[in-house]
Amino acid sequence: MLIEFSVANFRSFREKQTFSLVKAKGNELEETNTFRIQSPTRFDLLRSAAVYGPNASGKSNFIRALRVMRRIVVDSASWQRGEDIPVVPFRLDARTANSRSEFEVVFLADDIRYQYGFSADKERIYEEWLIAYPKGRAQRWFQRAWEDERQFSAWETGKQLQGEKQVWQRSTRENALFLSTAVQLNSRQLQPVYDWFSENLRIVNIEGLDPALTAALCRTKEKSRIIDFLKAADLSINDVEVQRISFDPQILPADIPESLKEMILSEMVDKNMLEVSTFHRLGSDELVQFDLEDESDGTRKLFSFAGPWVDTLNKGFILFIDELHDNLHPKLVRFLVDLFHSRKSNPKNAQLVFTTHETSILSQEVFRRDQIWFCEKDEYETTHLYPLTDFSPRKGRENLEAAYLSGRYGALPFVGEMAEM
């Protein structure tokens, strides 16, 4: 479960900004939109949050920051020495343009709270830390800090961290994380931290959604849930059939460069593809078969959505999506959000965080006041991320959509007049 995420000096985020899924005061929608974790320390958390703001306000950079953090955790141990770390600092301030980006998350894994973070530029990891709370009290498992004068990383490892710590330190390259390196070298104690990033944290690009996961789930016992999802979304799909077929080189365009063709063929040799068919009911009984490619853009997108959505709900993962509203009807957006707010469809307390412009769901009937966040840039082009609760809206009475569109909460585009041509 995600508790908190912070980022500083990354793209449009100059100062440290912190996003939280901790439940604030107030009992509205408590039974559906919140849940309690009774680990050594009790936590009341939110099942979802929506982030609003104009175009180019930094909403996508918020999602991108977490995606970059995840990538560094998952991949850095396998990078070659000298390979760039994919961080981009805030470039519109001379003080930050050559400074380090910083990321930190607080989360629960296997009922233990962890606080993990690091700072880095393109060349090296400067700081890295992990604090664990296995019994409710802080234990600093490790800390790493670069000393500029000595050109040396100072290390501290707590006695609670077991294993070949000296070996892990010596094996950690300057552009790699100690966490990632230690797990690669078989640290079982740190494995749940790594797994939270690699398995539990899902970050979806809505434009790049692939139907592969949905198709794969349709070949398992989860097929019924996929069909239920598609029916509930009013797609009139009564069944789905998925077959494995051999890769056919004939599907490649005739004008594809020969070198690219050879590379694709070498990668796809002996591999199978999934062919998806959908079935719609004709009259009362007969089902008519369609290729997925014959379906509308909206249907194909929702089919691609179904897999990540169902898988996240089934396993209690955390799902981040940028621009959830894109090409989706407002009622479908409401349907997707409501799946996370239902104890029946979300029994394992999966969490959803998404950016959107869709204001029809900006309502106290859908969200608690602590579930709404805003992104806005100031005159220096730096992004500020802040919650609706900063404005103390009246519980159950304030029309959140009308107040937002009137400018009360900020985070609206400034639309001027175009000069005459």
mmCIF file with all atom_site columns, N, CA and C in Angstrom, residues 308-353:
data_model
loop_
_atom_site.group_PDB
_atom_site.id
_atom_site.type_symbol
_atom_site.label_atom_id
_atom_site.label_alt_id
_atom_site.label_comp_id
_atom_site.label_asym_id
_atom_site.label_entity_id
_atom_site.label_seq_id
_atom_site.pdbx_PDB_ins_code
_atom_site.Cartn_x
_atom_site.Cartn_y
_atom_site.Cartn_z
_atom_site.occupancy
_atom_site.B_iso_or_equiv
_atom_site.pdbx_formal_charge
_atom_site.auth_seq_id
_atom_site.auth_comp_id
_atom_site.auth_asym_id
_atom_site.auth_atom_id
_atom_site.pdbx_PDB_model_num
ATOM 1   N N  . PRO A 1 308 ? -5.199  -4.807 -16.805 1.00 0.00 ? 308 PRO A N  1
ATOM 2   C CA . PRO A 1 308 ? -4.559  -4.123 -15.673 1.00 0.00 ? 308 PRO A CA 1
ATOM 3   C C  . PRO A 1 308 ? -5.524  -3.823 -14.534 1.00 0.00 ? 308 PRO A C  1
ATOM 4   N N  . TRP A 1 309 ? -6.764  -3.453 -14.871 1.00 0.00 ? 309 TRP A N  1
ATOM 5   C CA . TRP A 1 309 ? -7.740  -3.095 -13.835 1.00 0.00 ? 309 TRP A CA 1
ATOM 6   C C  . TRP A 1 309 ? -8.087  -4.309 -12.971 1.00 0.00 ? 309 TRP A C  1
ATOM 7   N N  . VAL A 1 310 ? -8.453  -5.406 -13.637 1.00 0.00 ? 310 VAL A N  1
ATOM 8   C CA . VAL A 1 310 ? -8.851  -6.615 -12.917 1.00 0.00 ? 310 VAL A CA 1
ATOM 9   C C  . VAL A 1 310 ? -7.673  -7.184 -12.137 1.00 0.00 ? 310 VAL A C  1
ATOM 10  N N  . ASP A 1 311 ? -6.487  -7.199 -12.753 1.00 0.00 ? 311 ASP A N  1
ATOM 11  C CA . ASP A 1 311 ? -5.305  -7.737 -12.089 1.00 0.00 ? 311 ASP A CA 1
ATOM 12  C C  . ASP A 1 311 ? -4.945  -6.921 -10.859 1.00 0.00 ? 311 ASP A C  1
ATOM 13  N N  . THR A 1 312 ? -5.040  -5.599 -10.964 1.00 0.00 ? 312 THR A N  1
ATOM 14  C CA . THR A 1 312 ? -4.753  -4.722 -9.821  1.00 0.00 ? 312 THR A CA 1
ATOM 15  C C  . THR A 1 312 ? -5.735  -4.953 -8.690  1.00 0.00 ? 312 THR A C  1
ATOM 16  N N  . LEU A 1 313 ? -7.019  -5.049 -9.022  1.00 0.00 ? 313 LEU A N  1
ATOM 17  C CA . LEU A 1 313 ? -8.044  -5.273 -8.001  1.00 0.00 ? 313 LEU A CA 1
ATOM 18  C C  . LEU A 1 313 ? -7.886  -6.649 -7.356  1.00 0.00 ? 313 LEU A C  1
ATOM 19  N N  . ASN A 1 314 ? -7.558  -7.645 -8.142  1.00 0.00 ? 314 ASN A N  1
ATOM 20  C CA . ASN A 1 314 ? -7.412  -9.006 -7.617  1.00 0.00 ? 314 ASN A CA 1
ATOM 21  C C  . ASN A 1 314 ? -6.248  -9.124 -6.637  1.00 0.00 ? 314 ASN A C  1
ATOM 22  N N  . LYS A 1 315 ? -5.171  -8.391 -6.905  1.00 0.00 ? 315 LYS A N  1
ATOM 23  C CA . LYS A 1 315 ? -3.935  -8.585 -6.150  1.00 0.00 ? 315 LYS A CA 1
ATOM 24  C C  . LYS A 1 315 ? -3.637  -7.464 -5.158  1.00 0.00 ? 315 LYS A C  1
ATOM 25  N N  . GLY A 1 316 ? -4.486  -6.441 -5.114  1.00 0.00 ? 316 GLY A N  1
ATOM 26  C CA . GLY A 1 316 ? -4.271  -5.364 -4.151  1.00 0.00 ? 316 GLY A CA 1
ATOM 27  C C  . GLY A 1 316 ? -3.078  -4.495 -4.493  1.00 0.00 ? 316 GLY A C  1
ATOM 28  N N  . PHE A 1 317 ? -2.848  -4.240 -5.794  1.00 0.00 ? 317 PHE A N  1
ATOM 29  C CA . PHE A 1 317 ? -1.719  -3.437 -6.230  1.00 0.00 ? 317 PHE A CA 1
ATOM 30  C C  . PHE A 1 317 ? -2.053  -1.945 -6.188  1.00 0.00 ? 317 PHE A C  1
ATOM 31  N N  . ILE A 1 318 ? -1.077  -1.123 -6.558  1.00 0.00 ? 318 ILE A N  1
ATOM 32  C CA . ILE A 1 318 ? -1.251  0.326  -6.669  1.00 0.00 ? 318 ILE A CA 1
ATOM 33  C C  . ILE A 1 318 ? -1.146  0.683  -8.143  1.00 0.00 ? 318 ILE A C  1
ATOM 34  N N  . LEU A 1 319 ? -2.151  1.346  -8.686  1.00 0.00 ? 319 LEU A N  1
ATOM 35  C CA . LEU A 1 319 ? -2.210  1.651  -10.114 1.00 0.00 ? 319 LEU A CA 1
ATOM 36  C C  . LEU A 1 319 ? -2.201  3.165  -10.318 1.00 0.00 ? 319 LEU A C  1
ATOM 37  N N  . PHE A 1 320 ? -1.209  3.654  -11.070 1.00 0.00 ? 320 PHE A N  1
ATOM 38  C CA . PHE A 1 320 ? -1.111  5.062  -11.457 1.00 0.00 ? 320 PHE A CA 1
ATOM 39  C C  . PHE A 1 320 ? -1.417  5.180  -12.945 1.00 0.00 ? 320 PHE A C  1
ATOM 40  N N  . ILE A 1 321 ? -2.296  6.121  -13.302 1.00 0.00 ? 321 ILE A N  1
ATOM 41  C CA . ILE A 1 321 ? -2.665  6.329  -14.702 1.00 0.00 ? 321 ILE A CA 1
ATOM 42  C C  . ILE A 1 321 ? -2.675  7.820  -15.003 1.00 0.00 ? 321 ILE A C  1
ATOM 43  N N  . ASP A 1 322 ? -2.038  8.193  -16.099 1.00 0.00 ? 322 ASP A N  1
ATOM 44  C CA . ASP A 1 322 ? -2.041  9.578  -16.556 1.00 0.00 ? 322 ASP A CA 1
ATOM 45  C C  . ASP A 1 322 ? -3.188  9.784  -17.547 1.00 0.00 ? 322 ASP A C  1
ATOM 46  N N  . GLU A 1 323 ? -3.955  10.866 -17.339 1.00 0.00 ? 323 GLU A N  1
ATOM 47  C CA . GLU A 1 323 ? -5.047  11.246 -18.242 1.00 0.00 ? 323 GLU A CA 1
ATOM 48  C C  . GLU A 1 323 ? -6.071  10.120 -18.398 1.00 0.00 ? 323 GLU A C  1
ATOM 49  N N  . LEU A 1 324 ? -6.663  9.709  -17.304 1.00 0.00 ? 324 LEU A N  1
ATOM 50  C CA . LEU A 1 324 ? -7.633  8.614  -17.325 1.00 0.00 ? 324 LEU A CA 1
ATOM 51  C C  . LEU A 1 324 ? -8.819  8.921  -18.225 1.00 0.00 ? 324 LEU A C  1
ATOM 52  N N  . HIS A 1 325 ? -9.179  10.194 -18.332 1.00 0.00 ? 325 HIS A N  1
ATOM 53  C CA . HIS A 1 325 ? -10.374 10.564 -19.084 1.00 0.00 ? 325 HIS A CA 1
ATOM 54  C C  . HIS A 1 325 ? -10.211 10.422 -20.592 1.00 0.00 ? 325 HIS A C  1
ATOM 55  N N  . ASP A 1 326 ? -8.981  10.253 -21.080 1.00 0.00 ? 326 ASP A N  1
ATOM 56  C CA . ASP A 1 326 ? -8.698  10.347 -22.503 1.00 0.00 ? 326 ASP A CA 1
ATOM 57  C C  . ASP A 1 326 ? -9.566  9.388  -23.321 1.00 0.00 ? 326 ASP A C  1
ATOM 58  N N  . ASN A 1 327 ? -10.452 9.967  -24.160 1.00 0.00 ? 327 ASN A N  1
ATOM 59  C CA . ASN A 1 327 ? -11.333 9.205  -25.061 1.00 0.00 ? 327 ASN A CA 1
ATOM 60  C C  . ASN A 1 327 ? -12.303 8.280  -24.336 1.00 0.00 ? 327 ASN A C  1
ATOM 61  N N  . LEU A 1 328 ? -12.561 8.549  -23.069 1.00 0.00 ? 328 LEU A N  1
ATOM 62  C CA . LEU A 1 328 ? -13.529 7.745  -22.337 1.00 0.00 ? 328 LEU A CA 1
ATOM 63  C C  . LEU A 1 328 ? -14.723 8.616  -21.947 1.00 0.00 ? 328 LEU A C  1
ATOM 64  N N  . HIS A 1 329 ? -15.917 8.053  -22.041 1.00 0.00 ? 329 HIS A N  1
ATOM 65  C CA . HIS A 1 329 ? -17.119 8.768  -21.620 1.00 0.00 ? 329 HIS A CA 1
ATOM 66  C C  . HIS A 1 329 ? -17.055 9.001  -20.112 1.00 0.00 ? 329 HIS A C  1
ATOM 67  N N  . PRO A 1 330 ? -17.547 10.156 -19.631 1.00 0.00 ? 330 PRO A N  1
ATOM 68  C CA . PRO A 1 330 ? -17.515 10.434 -18.186 1.00 0.00 ? 330 PRO A CA 1
ATOM 69  C C  . PRO A 1 330 ? -18.125 9.327  -17.332 1.00 0.00 ? 330 PRO A C  1
ATOM 70  N N  . LYS A 1 331 ? -19.176 8.664  -17.824 1.00 0.00 ? 331 LYS A N  1
ATOM 71  C CA . LYS A 1 331 ? -19.785 7.587  -17.028 1.00 0.00 ? 331 LYS A CA 1
ATOM 72  C C  . LYS A 1 331 ? -18.863 6.379  -16.930 1.00 0.00 ? 331 LYS A C  1
ATOM 73  N N  . LEU A 1 332 ? -18.052 6.160  -17.957 1.00 0.00 ? 332 LEU A N  1
ATOM 74  C CA . LEU A 1 332 ? -17.092 5.069  -17.889 1.00 0.00 ? 332 LEU A CA 1
ATOM 75  C C  . LEU A 1 332 ? -15.978 5.391  -16.905 1.00 0.00 ? 332 LEU A C  1
ATOM 76  N N  . VAL A 1 333 ? -15.559 6.653  -16.861 1.00 0.00 ? 333 VAL A N  1
ATOM 77  C CA . VAL A 1 333 ? -14.563 7.060  -15.864 1.00 0.00 ? 333 VAL A CA 1
ATOM 78  C C  . VAL A 1 333 ? -15.113 6.827  -14.468 1.00 0.00 ? 333 VAL A C  1
ATOM 79  N N  . ARG A 1 334 ? -16.356 7.221  -14.239 1.00 0.00 ? 334 ARG A N  1
ATOM 80  C CA . ARG A 1 334 ? -17.002 7.006  -12.943 1.00 0.00 ? 334 ARG A CA 1
ATOM 81  C C  . ARG A 1 334 ? -17.074 5.505  -12.624 1.00 0.00 ? 334 ARG A C  1
ATOM 82  N N  . PHE A 1 335 ? -17.412 4.695  -13.625 1.00 0.00 ? 335 PHE A N  1
ATOM 83  C CA . PHE A 1 335 ? -17.478 3.239  -13.439 1.00 0.00 ? 335 PHE A CA 1
ATOM 84  C C  . PHE A 1 335 ? -16.125 2.676  -13.005 1.00 0.00 ? 335 PHE A C  1
ATOM 85  N N  . LEU A 1 336 ? -15.051 3.103  -13.665 1.00 0.00 ? 336 LEU A N  1
ATOM 86  C CA . LEU A 1 336 ? -13.721 2.601  -13.349 1.00 0.00 ? 336 LEU A CA 1
ATOM 87  C C  . LEU A 1 336 ? -13.296 2.989  -11.942 1.00 0.00 ? 336 LEU A C  1
ATOM 88  N N  . VAL A 1 337 ? -13.597 4.222  -11.556 1.00 0.00 ? 337 VAL A N  1
ATOM 89  C CA . VAL A 1 337 ? -13.246 4.680  -10.204 1.00 0.00 ? 337 VAL A CA 1
ATOM 90  C C  . VAL A 1 337 ? -14.066 3.939  -9.159  1.00 0.00 ? 337 VAL A C  1
ATOM 91  N N  . ASP A 1 338 ? -15.353 3.745  -9.439  1.00 0.00 ? 338 ASP A N  1
ATOM 92  C CA . ASP A 1 338 ? -16.226 3.078  -8.470  1.00 0.00 ? 338 ASP A CA 1
ATOM 93  C C  . ASP A 1 338 ? -15.789 1.647  -8.176  1.00 0.00 ? 338 ASP A C  1
ATOM 94  N N  . LEU A 1 339 ? -15.128 1.001  -9.133  1.00 0.00 ? 339 LEU A N  1
ATOM 95  C CA . LEU A 1 339 ? -14.634 -0.350 -8.881  1.00 0.00 ? 339 LEU A CA 1
ATOM 96  C C  . LEU A 1 339 ? -13.632 -0.371 -7.728  1.00 0.00 ? 339 LEU A C  1
ATOM 97  N N  . PHE A 1 340 ? -12.855 0.689  -7.572  1.00 0.00 ? 340 PHE A N  1
ATOM 98  C CA . PHE A 1 340 ? -11.901 0.773  -6.471  1.00 0.00 ? 340 PHE A CA 1
ATOM 99  C C  . PHE A 1 340 ? -12.582 1.150  -5.159  1.00 0.00 ? 340 PHE A C  1
ATOM 100 N N  . HIS A 1 341 ? -13.750 1.779  -5.241  1.00 0.00 ? 341 HIS A N  1
ATOM 101 C CA . HIS A 1 341 ? -14.456 2.218  -4.038  1.00 0.00 ? 341 HIS A CA 1
ATOM 102 C C  . HIS A 1 341 ? -15.418 1.162  -3.511  1.00 0.00 ? 341 HIS A C  1
ATOM 103 N N  . SER A 1 342 ? -15.484 0.028  -4.166  1.00 0.00 ? 342 SER A N  1
ATOM 104 C CA . SER A 1 342 ? -16.395 -1.035 -3.743  1.00 0.00 ? 342 SER A CA 1
ATOM 105 C C  . SER A 1 342 ? -15.625 -2.117 -3.003  1.00 0.00 ? 342 SER A C  1
ATOM 106 N N  . ARG A 1 343 ? -16.085 -2.459 -1.805  1.00 0.00 ? 343 ARG A N  1
ATOM 107 C CA . ARG A 1 343 ? -15.432 -3.536 -1.057  1.00 0.00 ? 343 ARG A CA 1
ATOM 108 C C  . ARG A 1 343 ? -15.638 -4.886 -1.739  1.00 0.00 ? 343 ARG A C  1
ATOM 109 N N  . LYS A 1 344 ? -16.682 -4.986 -2.536  1.00 0.00 ? 344 LYS A N  1
ATOM 110 C CA . LYS A 1 344 ? -16.943 -6.242 -3.250  1.00 0.00 ? 344 LYS A CA 1
ATOM 111 C C  . LYS A 1 344 ? -15.946 -6.432 -4.389  1.00 0.00 ? 344 LYS A C  1
ATOM 112 N N  . SER A 1 345 ? -15.736 -5.392 -5.209  1.00 0.00 ? 345 SER A N  1
ATOM 113 C CA . SER A 1 345 ? -14.816 -5.513 -6.346  1.00 0.00 ? 345 SER A CA 1
ATOM 114 C C  . SER A 1 345 ? -13.369 -5.233 -5.952  1.00 0.00 ? 345 SER A C  1
ATOM 115 N N  . ASN A 1 346 ? -13.148 -4.650 -4.772  1.00 0.00 ? 346 ASN A N  1
ATOM 116 C CA . ASN A 1 346 ? -11.802 -4.321 -4.323  1.00 0.00 ? 346 ASN A CA 1
ATOM 117 C C  . ASN A 1 346 ? -11.565 -4.852 -2.910  1.00 0.00 ? 346 ASN A C  1
ATOM 118 N N  . PRO A 1 347 ? -11.607 -6.171 -2.727  1.00 0.00 ? 347 PRO A N  1
ATOM 119 C CA . PRO A 1 347 ? -11.500 -6.728 -1.371  1.00 0.00 ? 347 PRO A CA 1
ATOM 120 C C  . PRO A 1 347 ? -10.095 -6.652 -0.782  1.00 0.00 ? 347 PRO A C  1
ATOM 121 N N  . LYS A 1 348 ? -9.074  -6.460 -1.625  1.00 0.00 ? 348 LYS A N  1
ATOM 122 C CA . LYS A 1 348 ? -7.693  -6.450 -1.141  1.00 0.00 ? 348 LYS A CA 1
ATOM 123 C C  . LYS A 1 348 ? -7.113  -5.038 -1.051  1.00 0.00 ? 348 LYS A C  1
ATOM 124 N N  . ASN A 1 349 ? -7.992  -4.041 -1.118  1.00 0.00 ? 349 ASN A N  1
ATOM 125 C CA . ASN A 1 349 ? -7.599  -2.643 -0.899  1.00 0.00 ? 349 ASN A CA 1
ATOM 126 C C  . ASN A 1 349 ? -6.560  -2.148 -1.894  1.00 0.00 ? 349 ASN A C  1
ATOM 127 N N  . ALA A 1 350 ? -6.790  -2.440 -3.178  1.00 0.00 ? 350 ALA A N  1
ATOM 128 C CA . ALA A 1 350 ? -5.974  -1.849 -4.228  1.00 0.00 ? 350 ALA A CA 1
ATOM 129 C C  . ALA A 1 350 ? -6.190  -0.341 -4.236  1.00 0.00 ? 350 ALA A C  1
ATOM 130 N N  . GLN A 1 351 ? -5.195  0.391  -4.729  1.00 0.00 ? 351 GLN A N  1
ATOM 131 C CA . GLN A 1 351 ? -5.271  1.854  -4.748  1.00 0.00 ? 351 GLN A CA 1
ATOM 132 C C  . GLN A 1 351 ? -5.119  2.367  -6.175  1.00 0.00 ? 351 GLN A C  1
ATOM 133 N N  . LEU A 1 352 ? -5.858  3.416  -6.490  1.00 0.00 ? 352 LEU A N  1
ATOM 134 C CA . LEU A 1 352 ? -5.839  4.043  -7.813  1.00 0.00 ? 352 LEU A CA 1
ATOM 135 C C  . LEU A 1 352 ? -5.487  5.517  -7.666  1.00 0.00 ? 352 LEU A C  1
ATOM 136 N N  . VAL A 1 353 ? -4.502  5.969  -8.435  1.00 0.00 ? 353 VAL A N  1
ATOM 137 C CA . VAL A 1 353 ? -4.147  7.395  -8.493  1.00 0.00 ? 353 VAL A CA 1
ATOM 138 C C  . VAL A 1 353 ? -4.112  7.773  -9.968  1.00 0.00 ? 353 VAL A C  1
#
